[in-house]
Amino acid sequence: MENGLWEVLGSKGLLKKHEFVRILVQCLYSLGFNKSASCLEQESNISCKSADFGILEKQVLSGNWDGCVAVLDRIFGDSMDRDTRNTALYLVLKQCLIEYLKQGDVSLALNVLRKQAPILGMCKEKIHRLACDIVYSKEMESCEADSCLVQDLRKNLLVELEKLIPLPIVIPERRLEHLVESAVLDQIDTCLYHNSWDAVSLYKDHCCGRDQIPSETVQILMAHKNEVWFVQFSNSGKYLATASSDCTAIIWQVLDDNKVELKHTLESHQNPVSFVSWSPDDTKLLTCGNAEVLKLWDVDTGVLRHTFGNNNAGFTVSSCAWFPDSTRLVCGSSDPERGIVMWDTDGNEIKAWRGTRIPKVVDLAVTPDGESMITVFSDKEIRIFNLETKVERIISEEQPITSLSISGDGKFFIVNLSSQEIHLWDLAGEWKQPLKFSGHRQSKYVIRSCFGGLDSSFIASGSEDSQVYLWNLKKAKPLEVLSGHSMTVNCVSWNPRNPRMLASASDDQTIRIWGPGKPNRPENRLGDQLR
């Protein structure tokens, strides 16, 4: 057939050669290779622009408005989309009137309006709106009908008309780029190890390996003198904080080469420290424990700034969280009588939630936007409280919850259950059931997990079998199991600014820093073994 209209390409015969060449030509024009595009059009006898659009372009650029209307009528034909057709005709009418008015030919403009208004089904209100659009338009700011300005306006009209004209008369803008990008995104979506912001190569099908995720020990930190119960990177990823049963917390600094060195040892607690929380601006750190009070530290100097509830020795705090302004914080106690308290950084109580509706607090978190507070109560109950609307949503789990972690974008959260499962919930409440992840070991101790990697695409968790488990959110079974610790791994933290850096804290008194693994190590790819 002429122009290869019925010829097909590809091993499956799914691509029409005529369409393929046409979008190739469009791509060359959009990239600025006009000579190459024109050469391909001549050689293939296939034009980027359809015949109808070519005619329309000539009519618009020459100002033949009757011709424009005739072409648009032919293009839309008996289409049921009358609204789109009328919008296109409206734009043509508006341009026509603007040009007549700028030429000072008011009578001709009125005649055109009287003729076209009934065709477009324009009532008096619509005519008045058109008149206002024209009078107050930028095009009418200049009184003179400059020829260059008129041509620019006509070109702009063509761009707007192109958005309205149906396929295949016009091709969507940058169609080839869109198709290639969609194919790449589909490949990335099926790549369980994808963990990079870098552009991907088009020379081969996309497939990442273990070198994209933290799966090899690169450093072991051994400054604590007893079990390490908590670890958390700062929001900037430049610091790391750890908490231990040796009654201390440590602030570590992440250097430019990703090596970690001790910055401050925080010594003031009289009992084990089991929780830390970074202020959003990374200038302050909170520390607490199940049998300990809440303390605020200066990150730069390591100086203790405040002890909360200092006048009440019984005010022990199990967990805490910051609000986005870094001036307010909230903490929860395992003692039901203490409840939940919001403070400022000077120790002034702003608000408190106490009473029979506030049982013991297991864990809590504040969403990054500061709008909602998520709290785990009495082991099995999750309450999501909107601090602005005061609306509360309750999720009940069947097994005891030991910890809570929220995603960086605040859209999701995960809870660790003593039944050896991690449940992923959406904050908006659209899901009836959570996504479930399993494979790690948890039955006796508090084990903490976290989101991490590119766009929070992964989950990491500690485990009672002394290993670290990694999941891709697309799979319920572990993607990797990281060995190195000799005792229970209590907590993990993924660097929010470096998707290939992970930290884990263990009862073996060490913190392990994990970096990119070696590629093509199938013996360690547990995900393959379990599929």
Short mmCIF file of C-alpha atoms in Angstrom, two decimals:
data_model
loop_
_atom_site.label_atom_id
_atom_site.label_comp_id
_atom_site.label_asym_id
_atom_site.label_seq_id
_atom_site.Cartn_x
_atom_site.Cartn_y
_atom_site.Cartn_z
CA MET A 1 0.00 0.00 0.00
CA GLU A 2 1.17 3.58 -0.60
CA ASN A 3 3.43 4.93 2.18
CA GLY A 4 3.56 1.44 3.72
CA LEU A 5 0.18 2.06 5.38
CA TRP A 6 -0.36 -1.62 6.12
CA GLU A 7 3.25 -2.68 6.68
CA VAL A 8 4.13 -3.78 10.21
CA LEU A 9 7.35 -3.90 12.23
CA GLY A 10 8.65 -5.86 15.20
CA SER A 11 8.87 -9.57 15.94
CA LYS A 12 5.19 -9.66 16.94
CA GLY A 13 3.99 -7.53 14.03
CA LEU A 14 2.33 -5.06 16.38
CA LEU A 15 3.87 -1.82 15.07
CA LYS A 16 2.51 -0.06 12.02
CA LYS A 17 5.41 1.15 9.92
CA HIS A 18 3.57 4.29 8.78
CA GLU A 19 2.91 5.38 12.40
CA PHE A 20 6.41 4.44 13.52
CA VAL A 21 8.07 6.56 10.83
CA ARG A 22 5.70 9.42 11.53
CA ILE A 23 6.58 9.65 15.21
CA LEU A 24 10.27 9.30 14.30
CA VAL A 25 9.92 12.39 12.13
CA GLN A 26 8.14 14.21 14.95
CA CYS A 27 10.93 13.27 17.36
CA LEU A 28 13.61 14.58 15.01
CA TYR A 29 11.79 17.90 14.67
CA SER A 30 11.35 18.20 18.46
CA LEU A 31 15.07 17.54 18.99
CA GLY A 32 15.95 20.28 16.52
CA PHE A 33 17.18 18.00 13.72
CA ASN A 34 15.01 19.73 11.12
CA LYS A 35 17.10 18.77 8.08
CA SER A 36 17.17 15.11 9.06
CA ALA A 37 13.42 15.16 9.72
CA SER A 38 12.69 16.76 6.36
CA CYS A 39 14.97 14.26 4.61
CA LEU A 40 13.16 11.33 6.25
CA GLU A 41 9.79 12.77 5.23
CA GLN A 42 10.90 13.00 1.61
CA GLU A 43 12.52 9.56 1.52
CA SER A 44 9.62 7.76 3.21
CA ASN A 45 6.89 9.93 1.68
CA ILE A 46 5.39 10.07 5.17
CA SER A 47 4.77 13.48 6.68
CA CYS A 48 4.78 14.26 10.38
CA LYS A 49 1.68 16.39 9.84
CA SER A 50 -1.48 14.87 8.38
CA ALA A 51 -2.94 16.36 5.20
CA ASP A 52 -5.87 17.89 7.07
CA PHE A 53 -3.64 19.51 9.68
CA GLY A 54 -1.35 20.79 6.94
CA ILE A 55 -4.32 22.50 5.28
CA LEU A 56 -5.49 23.88 8.63
CA GLU A 57 -2.01 25.27 9.31
CA LYS A 58 -2.00 27.12 5.99
CA GLN A 59 -5.47 28.56 6.59
CA VAL A 60 -4.56 29.78 10.09
CA LEU A 61 -1.23 31.32 9.15
CA SER A 62 -2.81 33.10 6.15
CA GLY A 63 -5.78 34.31 8.21
CA ASN A 64 -8.39 32.50 6.07
CA TRP A 65 -10.91 32.06 8.85
CA ASP A 66 -13.73 30.68 6.71
CA GLY A 67 -11.26 28.09 5.45
CA CYS A 68 -10.31 27.26 9.06
CA VAL A 69 -13.93 26.66 10.00
CA ALA A 70 -14.42 24.42 6.94
CA VAL A 71 -11.35 22.30 7.80
CA LEU A 72 -12.37 21.97 11.44
CA ASP A 73 -15.86 20.88 10.38
CA ARG A 74 -14.30 18.22 8.18
CA ILE A 75 -11.90 17.09 10.92
CA PHE A 76 -14.55 16.73 13.57
CA GLY A 77 -17.18 15.54 11.10
CA ASP A 78 -20.02 13.74 12.89
CA SER A 79 -18.00 13.46 16.10
CA MET A 80 -20.07 13.19 19.25
CA ASP A 81 -17.57 15.49 20.99
CA ARG A 82 -19.38 18.68 20.09
CA ASP A 83 -17.93 20.55 23.04
CA THR A 84 -14.35 20.11 21.80
CA ARG A 85 -15.38 21.13 18.28
CA ASN A 86 -17.09 24.25 19.60
CA THR A 87 -14.04 25.10 21.71
CA ALA A 88 -11.84 24.92 18.62
CA LEU A 89 -14.25 27.12 16.65
CA TYR A 90 -14.43 29.53 19.56
CA LEU A 91 -10.64 29.97 19.52
CA VAL A 92 -10.70 30.63 15.78
CA LEU A 93 -13.53 33.14 16.18
CA LYS A 94 -11.68 34.91 19.00
CA GLN A 95 -8.50 35.24 16.89
CA CYS A 96 -10.53 36.47 13.93
CA LEU A 97 -12.28 39.15 15.99
CA ILE A 98 -9.04 40.29 17.62
CA GLU A 99 -7.41 40.83 14.23
CA TYR A 100 -10.39 42.76 12.82
CA LEU A 101 -10.61 44.94 15.91
CA LYS A 102 -6.87 45.68 15.87
CA GLN A 103 -7.30 46.75 12.22
CA GLY A 104 -10.11 49.07 13.33
CA ASP A 105 -12.74 47.19 11.31
CA VAL A 106 -15.45 47.01 13.99
CA SER A 107 -18.36 46.50 11.53
CA LEU A 108 -16.69 43.46 9.96
CA ALA A 109 -16.02 42.03 13.43
CA LEU A 110 -19.70 42.42 14.34
CA ASN A 111 -20.81 40.77 11.10
CA VAL A 112 -18.58 37.77 11.77
CA LEU A 113 -19.90 37.51 15.32
CA ARG A 114 -23.53 37.61 14.11
CA LYS A 115 -22.79 34.87 11.59
CA GLN A 116 -20.80 32.52 13.84
CA ALA A 117 -22.63 32.94 17.17
CA PRO A 118 -25.66 30.83 16.12
CA ILE A 119 -23.38 28.13 14.67
CA LEU A 120 -21.59 27.85 18.01
CA GLY A 121 -24.88 27.98 19.90
CA MET A 122 -23.73 31.09 21.76
CA CYS A 123 -26.26 32.78 23.98
CA LYS A 124 -26.00 36.42 25.04
CA GLU A 125 -24.04 35.44 28.15
CA LYS A 126 -21.42 33.58 26.09
CA ILE A 127 -21.15 36.45 23.61
CA HIS A 128 -20.62 38.85 26.52
CA ARG A 129 -17.92 36.53 27.92
CA LEU A 130 -16.21 36.43 24.52
CA ALA A 131 -16.27 40.20 24.32
CA CYS A 132 -14.69 40.45 27.79
CA ASP A 133 -12.04 37.87 26.84
CA ILE A 134 -11.10 39.96 23.84
CA VAL A 135 -11.21 43.39 25.46
CA TYR A 136 -9.12 42.35 28.47
CA SER A 137 -6.77 40.01 26.59
CA LYS A 138 -3.03 40.73 26.36
CA GLU A 139 -3.38 40.71 22.59
CA MET A 140 -5.46 43.91 22.73
CA GLU A 141 -2.93 45.83 24.86
CA SER A 142 -1.17 47.05 21.72
CA CYS A 143 -3.37 49.20 19.49
CA GLU A 144 -1.43 48.62 16.28
CA ALA A 145 -1.81 45.50 14.15
CA ASP A 146 1.87 44.57 13.94
CA SER A 147 2.42 41.82 11.34
CA CYS A 148 4.97 39.95 13.47
CA LEU A 149 2.63 40.03 16.45
CA VAL A 150 -0.24 38.74 14.31
CA GLN A 151 1.87 35.82 13.08
CA ASP A 152 2.88 34.96 16.65
CA LEU A 153 -0.78 34.97 17.69
CA ARG A 154 -1.67 32.68 14.81
CA LYS A 155 1.13 30.27 15.72
CA ASN A 156 -0.13 30.21 19.29
CA LEU A 157 -3.63 29.47 17.97
CA LEU A 158 -2.24 26.50 16.06
CA VAL A 159 -0.65 25.14 19.24
CA GLU A 160 -3.98 25.40 21.08
CA LEU A 161 -5.90 23.80 18.21
CA GLU A 162 -3.41 20.94 18.05
CA LYS A 163 -4.34 20.04 21.65
CA LEU A 164 -8.00 19.71 20.66
CA ILE A 165 -7.80 17.87 17.33
CA PRO A 166 -8.31 14.10 17.64
CA LEU A 167 -5.90 11.30 16.69
CA PRO A 168 -4.50 10.40 14.20
CA ILE A 169 -4.79 13.83 12.57
CA VAL A 170 -2.29 15.08 15.13
CA ILE A 171 0.29 13.16 17.15
CA PRO A 172 0.57 13.82 20.90
CA GLU A 173 3.56 16.00 21.70
CA ARG A 174 6.89 14.15 22.07
CA ARG A 175 5.18 10.82 21.42
CA LEU A 176 8.34 8.75 20.90
CA GLU A 177 9.94 10.04 24.09
CA HIS A 178 6.76 9.16 25.97
CA LEU A 179 6.70 5.61 24.55
CA VAL A 180 10.38 4.98 25.33
CA GLU A 181 10.06 6.45 28.82
CA SER A 182 6.99 4.30 29.50
CA ALA A 183 8.90 1.18 28.42
CA VAL A 184 11.82 2.12 30.69
CA LEU A 185 9.48 2.79 33.62
CA ASP A 186 7.83 -0.61 33.11
CA GLN A 187 11.26 -2.26 33.25
CA ILE A 188 12.18 -0.28 36.37
CA ASP A 189 8.87 -1.28 37.95
CA THR A 190 9.75 -4.96 37.60
CA CYS A 191 13.35 -4.46 38.80
CA LEU A 192 13.38 -5.42 42.48
CA TYR A 193 16.84 -3.92 43.07
CA HIS A 194 16.31 -0.53 41.41
CA ASN A 195 17.58 2.08 43.85
CA SER A 196 19.10 4.99 41.93
CA TRP A 197 18.07 8.42 40.62
CA ASP A 198 20.51 8.11 37.71
CA ALA A 199 19.27 8.00 34.11
CA VAL A 200 19.15 4.45 32.74
CA SER A 201 20.79 3.21 29.55
CA LEU A 202 18.66 2.54 26.48
CA TYR A 203 21.25 0.20 25.02
CA LYS A 204 20.04 -2.80 27.04
CA ASP A 205 17.03 -3.92 29.05
CA HIS A 206 17.12 -2.47 32.54
CA CYS A 207 18.05 -4.82 35.39
CA CYS A 208 19.82 -3.83 38.62
CA GLY A 209 21.90 -6.04 40.91
CA ARG A 210 22.90 -6.17 44.58
CA ASP A 211 25.34 -3.33 44.02
CA GLN A 212 22.35 -0.96 44.06
CA ILE A 213 21.32 -1.70 47.66
CA PRO A 214 23.17 -1.81 50.99
CA SER A 215 24.00 -5.50 51.45
CA GLU A 216 27.67 -5.66 52.54
CA THR A 217 29.18 -4.55 55.85
CA VAL A 218 31.49 -1.57 55.24
CA GLN A 219 32.10 -0.49 58.85
CA ILE A 220 31.51 -1.76 62.40
CA LEU A 221 31.03 0.76 65.23
CA MET A 222 31.96 -0.51 68.71
CA ALA A 223 31.78 2.44 71.13
CA HIS A 224 28.86 1.15 73.23
CA LYS A 225 29.55 -1.07 76.25
CA ASN A 226 26.29 -3.01 76.19
CA GLU A 227 23.37 -3.93 73.91
CA VAL A 228 22.47 -1.32 71.28
CA TRP A 229 18.70 -0.93 71.11
CA PHE A 230 18.08 1.91 68.71
CA VAL A 231 19.67 3.55 65.67
CA GLN A 232 18.49 6.42 63.49
CA PHE A 233 20.03 8.57 60.76
CA SER A 234 19.34 12.30 60.90
CA ASN A 235 17.04 13.87 58.32
CA SER A 236 19.98 15.25 56.35
CA GLY A 237 21.76 11.90 56.48
CA LYS A 238 24.85 13.63 57.89
CA TYR A 239 24.50 12.19 61.40
CA LEU A 240 23.62 8.93 63.09
CA ALA A 241 22.33 8.47 66.64
CA THR A 242 22.40 5.25 68.65
CA ALA A 243 20.93 4.33 72.03
CA SER A 244 22.09 1.56 74.34
CA SER A 245 21.33 -0.34 77.53
CA ASP A 246 24.66 1.07 78.78
CA CYS A 247 22.59 4.20 79.63
CA THR A 248 24.18 6.33 76.92
CA ALA A 249 23.34 7.63 73.48
CA ILE A 250 25.95 8.47 70.87
CA ILE A 251 25.89 11.01 68.04
CA TRP A 252 27.98 9.90 65.07
CA GLN A 253 28.97 11.99 62.07
CA VAL A 254 28.71 10.68 58.51
CA LEU A 255 31.72 11.95 56.55
CA ASP A 256 31.80 12.79 52.85
CA ASP A 257 33.29 9.38 52.03
CA ASN A 258 30.38 7.75 53.99
CA LYS A 259 32.70 6.70 56.83
CA VAL A 260 31.13 7.17 60.26
CA GLU A 261 33.01 8.63 63.24
CA LEU A 262 32.02 9.34 66.84
CA LYS A 263 31.01 12.96 67.50
CA HIS A 264 29.48 13.03 71.02
CA THR A 265 28.71 10.51 73.76
CA LEU A 266 25.60 11.65 75.65
CA GLU A 267 25.88 10.71 79.33
CA SER A 268 23.12 11.79 81.69
CA HIS A 269 20.57 8.98 81.79
CA GLN A 270 20.51 6.67 84.79
CA ASN A 271 18.73 3.83 82.99
CA PRO A 272 18.95 2.19 79.55
CA VAL A 273 18.19 4.46 76.58
CA SER A 274 15.88 2.80 74.06
CA PHE A 275 14.71 5.61 71.74
CA VAL A 276 16.05 8.72 70.00
CA SER A 277 14.44 11.26 67.69
CA TRP A 278 16.05 13.94 65.49
CA SER A 279 14.52 17.38 65.12
CA PRO A 280 13.61 18.09 61.47
CA ASP A 281 16.41 20.69 61.24
CA ASP A 282 18.92 18.21 62.77
CA THR A 283 20.07 20.70 65.44
CA LYS A 284 18.50 18.85 68.37
CA LEU A 285 18.16 15.23 69.54
CA LEU A 286 15.69 13.66 71.97
CA THR A 287 16.58 10.58 74.02
CA CYS A 288 14.38 8.47 76.27
CA GLY A 289 13.67 4.94 77.54
CA ASN A 290 10.93 2.85 79.11
CA ALA A 291 12.29 3.58 82.57
CA GLU A 292 13.79 6.95 81.68
CA VAL A 293 12.84 10.61 81.40
CA LEU A 294 12.98 12.57 78.13
CA LYS A 295 16.13 14.60 77.47
CA LEU A 296 16.93 17.21 74.82
CA TRP A 297 20.49 17.56 73.49
CA ASP A 298 22.29 20.08 71.30
CA VAL A 299 23.68 18.18 68.32
CA ASP A 300 26.54 20.56 67.59
CA THR A 301 27.95 20.69 71.12
CA GLY A 302 26.56 17.51 72.70
CA VAL A 303 25.34 19.59 75.65
CA LEU A 304 22.17 18.60 77.54
CA ARG A 305 19.67 21.43 77.03
CA HIS A 306 16.65 20.22 78.96
CA THR A 307 15.19 17.33 80.93
CA PHE A 308 11.41 17.17 80.53
CA GLY A 309 9.19 16.53 83.51
CA ASN A 310 12.21 17.14 85.73
CA ASN A 311 9.95 18.02 88.63
CA ASN A 312 8.18 14.70 88.24
CA ALA A 313 10.66 11.86 88.64
CA GLY A 314 7.99 9.38 87.63
CA PHE A 315 7.50 10.86 84.16
CA THR A 316 9.15 8.17 82.06
CA VAL A 317 8.85 8.28 78.28
CA SER A 318 8.77 5.30 75.90
CA SER A 319 8.73 7.19 72.57
CA CYS A 320 8.76 10.71 71.17
CA ALA A 321 8.45 12.65 67.91
CA TRP A 322 8.95 16.14 66.50
CA PHE A 323 6.69 18.56 64.68
CA PRO A 324 7.99 20.11 61.41
CA ASP A 325 8.90 23.46 63.01
CA SER A 326 11.56 21.82 65.27
CA THR A 327 10.18 23.82 68.23
CA ARG A 328 7.44 21.44 69.36
CA LEU A 329 7.60 17.77 70.29
CA VAL A 330 5.29 15.09 71.59
CA CYS A 331 6.05 12.13 73.82
CA GLY A 332 4.15 9.12 75.08
CA SER A 333 4.54 7.11 78.25
CA SER A 334 4.06 3.43 78.95
CA ASP A 335 2.39 4.63 82.16
CA PRO A 336 -1.33 5.20 81.27
CA GLU A 337 -1.61 7.96 83.88
CA ARG A 338 1.03 10.02 82.08
CA GLY A 339 -0.58 9.77 78.63
CA ILE A 340 0.71 11.87 75.74
CA VAL A 341 2.19 15.34 76.19
CA MET A 342 3.12 18.06 73.70
CA TRP A 343 5.97 20.35 74.81
CA ASP A 344 7.98 23.20 73.42
CA THR A 345 11.77 22.90 73.54
CA ASP A 346 11.92 24.97 76.74
CA GLY A 347 9.87 22.36 78.57
CA ASN A 348 6.55 24.21 78.61
CA GLU A 349 3.58 21.89 78.32
CA ILE A 350 1.41 22.92 75.35
CA LYS A 351 -1.18 20.18 75.35
CA ALA A 352 -1.80 16.82 76.97
CA TRP A 353 -3.98 13.79 76.24
CA ARG A 354 -4.72 11.80 79.39
CA GLY A 355 -7.53 9.78 80.86
CA THR A 356 -9.20 6.44 80.35
CA ARG A 357 -9.14 6.81 76.53
CA ILE A 358 -5.34 7.03 76.60
CA PRO A 359 -3.92 3.67 77.68
CA LYS A 360 -0.20 2.93 77.71
CA VAL A 361 1.68 4.20 74.66
CA VAL A 362 3.80 1.61 72.87
CA ASP A 363 5.07 3.90 70.09
CA LEU A 364 4.11 7.11 68.29
CA ALA A 365 5.01 9.20 65.26
CA VAL A 366 4.04 12.54 63.71
CA THR A 367 3.56 12.84 59.94
CA PRO A 368 6.13 15.03 58.13
CA ASP A 369 3.48 17.71 57.49
CA GLY A 370 2.59 17.81 61.19
CA GLU A 371 -1.10 17.23 60.52
CA SER A 372 -1.51 13.78 62.06
CA MET A 373 -0.23 11.82 65.02
CA ILE A 374 -0.05 8.03 64.81
CA THR A 375 -0.02 6.19 68.12
CA VAL A 376 0.17 2.52 69.06
CA PHE A 377 -1.82 1.88 72.24
CA SER A 378 -1.97 -1.19 74.48
CA ASP A 379 -0.15 -3.45 72.04
CA LYS A 380 -2.81 -3.99 69.36
CA GLU A 381 -4.51 -0.65 68.63
CA ILE A 382 -3.34 2.02 66.16
CA ARG A 383 -4.93 5.45 66.36
CA ILE A 384 -4.47 8.05 63.63
CA PHE A 385 -5.47 11.44 64.98
CA ASN A 386 -5.74 14.49 62.72
CA LEU A 387 -4.58 17.37 64.89
CA GLU A 388 -6.41 19.96 62.76
CA THR A 389 -9.81 18.34 62.17
CA LYS A 390 -9.75 16.27 65.41
CA VAL A 391 -10.91 13.26 63.38
CA GLU A 392 -9.62 9.95 64.68
CA ARG A 393 -9.32 6.61 62.86
CA ILE A 394 -8.63 3.36 64.66
CA ILE A 395 -6.96 0.25 63.23
CA SER A 396 -6.98 -2.93 65.28
CA GLU A 397 -4.35 -5.59 64.77
CA GLU A 398 -4.85 -9.16 65.94
CA GLN A 399 -1.31 -9.55 67.28
CA PRO A 400 0.76 -7.33 69.60
CA ILE A 401 2.55 -4.41 67.92
CA THR A 402 6.10 -3.66 69.04
CA SER A 403 7.06 -0.67 66.90
CA LEU A 404 5.93 1.88 64.35
CA SER A 405 7.68 3.64 61.45
CA ILE A 406 6.36 6.20 58.96
CA SER A 407 7.47 6.72 55.35
CA GLY A 408 9.37 9.84 54.34
CA ASP A 409 6.43 11.21 52.35
CA GLY A 410 4.01 10.55 55.21
CA LYS A 411 1.66 8.46 53.06
CA PHE A 412 2.35 5.07 54.63
CA PHE A 413 3.43 3.49 57.89
CA ILE A 414 4.59 0.06 58.98
CA VAL A 415 4.18 -1.81 62.25
CA ASN A 416 6.16 -4.79 63.51
CA LEU A 417 4.08 -7.55 65.04
CA SER A 418 5.22 -10.21 67.49
CA SER A 419 3.68 -12.75 65.09
CA GLN A 420 6.74 -12.30 62.85
CA GLU A 421 4.98 -10.06 60.33
CA ILE A 422 5.35 -6.45 59.23
CA HIS A 423 2.15 -4.72 58.13
CA LEU A 424 2.12 -1.75 55.76
CA TRP A 425 -0.88 0.61 56.00
CA ASP A 426 -1.83 3.72 54.05
CA LEU A 427 -2.41 6.85 56.09
CA ALA A 428 -5.40 7.98 54.01
CA GLY A 429 -7.39 4.92 55.06
CA GLU A 430 -8.21 3.71 51.55
CA TRP A 431 -6.95 0.17 52.17
CA LYS A 432 -9.15 -2.36 53.94
CA GLN A 433 -6.23 -4.72 54.49
CA PRO A 434 -2.49 -4.04 54.92
CA LEU A 435 0.34 -5.33 52.78
CA LYS A 436 2.14 -8.04 54.73
CA PHE A 437 5.85 -8.90 54.84
CA SER A 438 7.38 -11.91 56.55
CA GLY A 439 10.51 -14.01 56.77
CA HIS A 440 12.28 -12.44 59.74
CA ARG A 441 12.18 -13.75 63.32
CA GLN A 442 10.35 -11.92 66.10
CA SER A 443 8.57 -13.39 69.08
CA LYS A 444 10.14 -12.12 72.33
CA TYR A 445 11.77 -8.72 71.77
CA VAL A 446 11.02 -5.27 70.40
CA ILE A 447 12.19 -5.32 66.78
CA ARG A 448 12.10 -2.16 64.69
CA SER A 449 11.87 -1.73 60.93
CA CYS A 450 12.07 1.23 58.57
CA PHE A 451 11.35 2.43 55.05
CA GLY A 452 14.28 3.25 52.81
CA GLY A 453 15.89 3.42 49.42
CA LEU A 454 14.71 5.30 46.35
CA ASP A 455 11.19 6.69 46.95
CA SER A 456 10.91 4.50 50.08
CA SER A 457 10.67 1.44 47.83
CA PHE A 458 12.20 -0.89 50.42
CA ILE A 459 11.65 -2.06 53.99
CA ALA A 460 14.45 -3.12 56.31
CA SER A 461 14.03 -4.86 59.64
CA GLY A 462 16.02 -6.34 62.45
CA SER A 463 15.45 -9.91 63.56
CA GLU A 464 15.97 -12.23 66.53
CA ASP A 465 18.09 -14.57 64.39
CA SER A 466 20.90 -11.94 64.31
CA GLN A 467 20.29 -10.95 60.67
CA VAL A 468 18.97 -7.92 58.80
CA TYR A 469 16.11 -8.46 56.35
CA LEU A 470 15.36 -6.37 53.27
CA TRP A 471 12.12 -6.38 51.24
CA ASN A 472 11.06 -4.64 48.08
CA LEU A 473 7.51 -3.32 48.60
CA LYS A 474 6.37 -5.38 45.60
CA LYS A 475 7.24 -8.71 47.28
CA ALA A 476 6.08 -10.22 50.57
CA LYS A 477 9.21 -12.35 50.96
CA PRO A 478 12.70 -10.96 51.69
CA LEU A 479 14.83 -9.72 48.86
CA GLU A 480 18.05 -10.02 50.87
CA VAL A 481 19.14 -11.38 54.24
CA LEU A 482 22.27 -9.70 55.61
CA SER A 483 24.51 -11.68 57.93
CA GLY A 484 27.18 -10.25 60.23
CA HIS A 485 25.76 -9.62 63.68
CA SER A 486 26.11 -12.37 66.29
CA MET A 487 23.02 -11.57 68.38
CA THR A 488 19.52 -10.10 67.95
CA VAL A 489 19.30 -7.10 65.63
CA ASN A 490 17.00 -4.68 67.42
CA CYS A 491 16.72 -1.75 65.04
CA VAL A 492 17.68 -0.56 61.55
CA SER A 493 17.81 2.83 59.85
CA TRP A 494 18.17 3.69 56.15
CA ASN A 495 20.00 6.89 55.32
CA PRO A 496 17.32 9.23 53.88
CA ARG A 497 19.85 11.01 51.64
CA ASN A 498 21.90 8.00 50.57
CA PRO A 499 19.72 5.11 49.35
CA ARG A 500 22.73 2.76 49.47
CA MET A 501 23.55 3.23 53.15
CA LEU A 502 21.95 1.33 56.03
CA ALA A 503 22.72 1.03 59.75
CA SER A 504 21.76 -1.78 62.14
CA ALA A 505 21.96 -2.01 65.94
CA SER A 506 22.38 -5.28 67.82
CA ASP A 507 22.59 -6.94 71.20
CA ASP A 508 26.18 -7.83 70.23
CA GLN A 509 27.01 -4.21 71.27
CA THR A 510 27.84 -3.12 67.72
CA ILE A 511 26.35 -0.97 64.98
CA ARG A 512 26.98 -2.17 61.46
CA ILE A 513 27.07 0.18 58.49
CA TRP A 514 25.98 -1.51 55.26
CA GLY A 515 26.93 -0.36 51.78
CA PRO A 516 26.41 -1.52 48.18
CA GLY A 517 26.90 -5.24 47.69
CA LYS A 518 28.92 -6.99 45.05
CA PRO A 519 26.98 -7.56 41.81
CA ASN A 520 25.96 -10.97 40.56
CA ARG A 521 26.08 -12.88 43.83
CA PRO A 522 23.14 -15.26 43.28
CA GLU A 523 23.95 -17.35 46.35
CA ASN A 524 22.92 -14.38 48.55
CA ARG A 525 19.78 -13.50 46.63
CA LEU A 526 17.24 -15.05 48.97
CA GLY A 527 14.41 -13.55 46.93
CA ASP A 528 15.32 -15.87 44.04
CA GLN A 529 15.47 -18.90 46.31
CA LEU A 530 12.02 -18.27 47.76
CA ARG A 531 10.24 -17.60 44.48
#
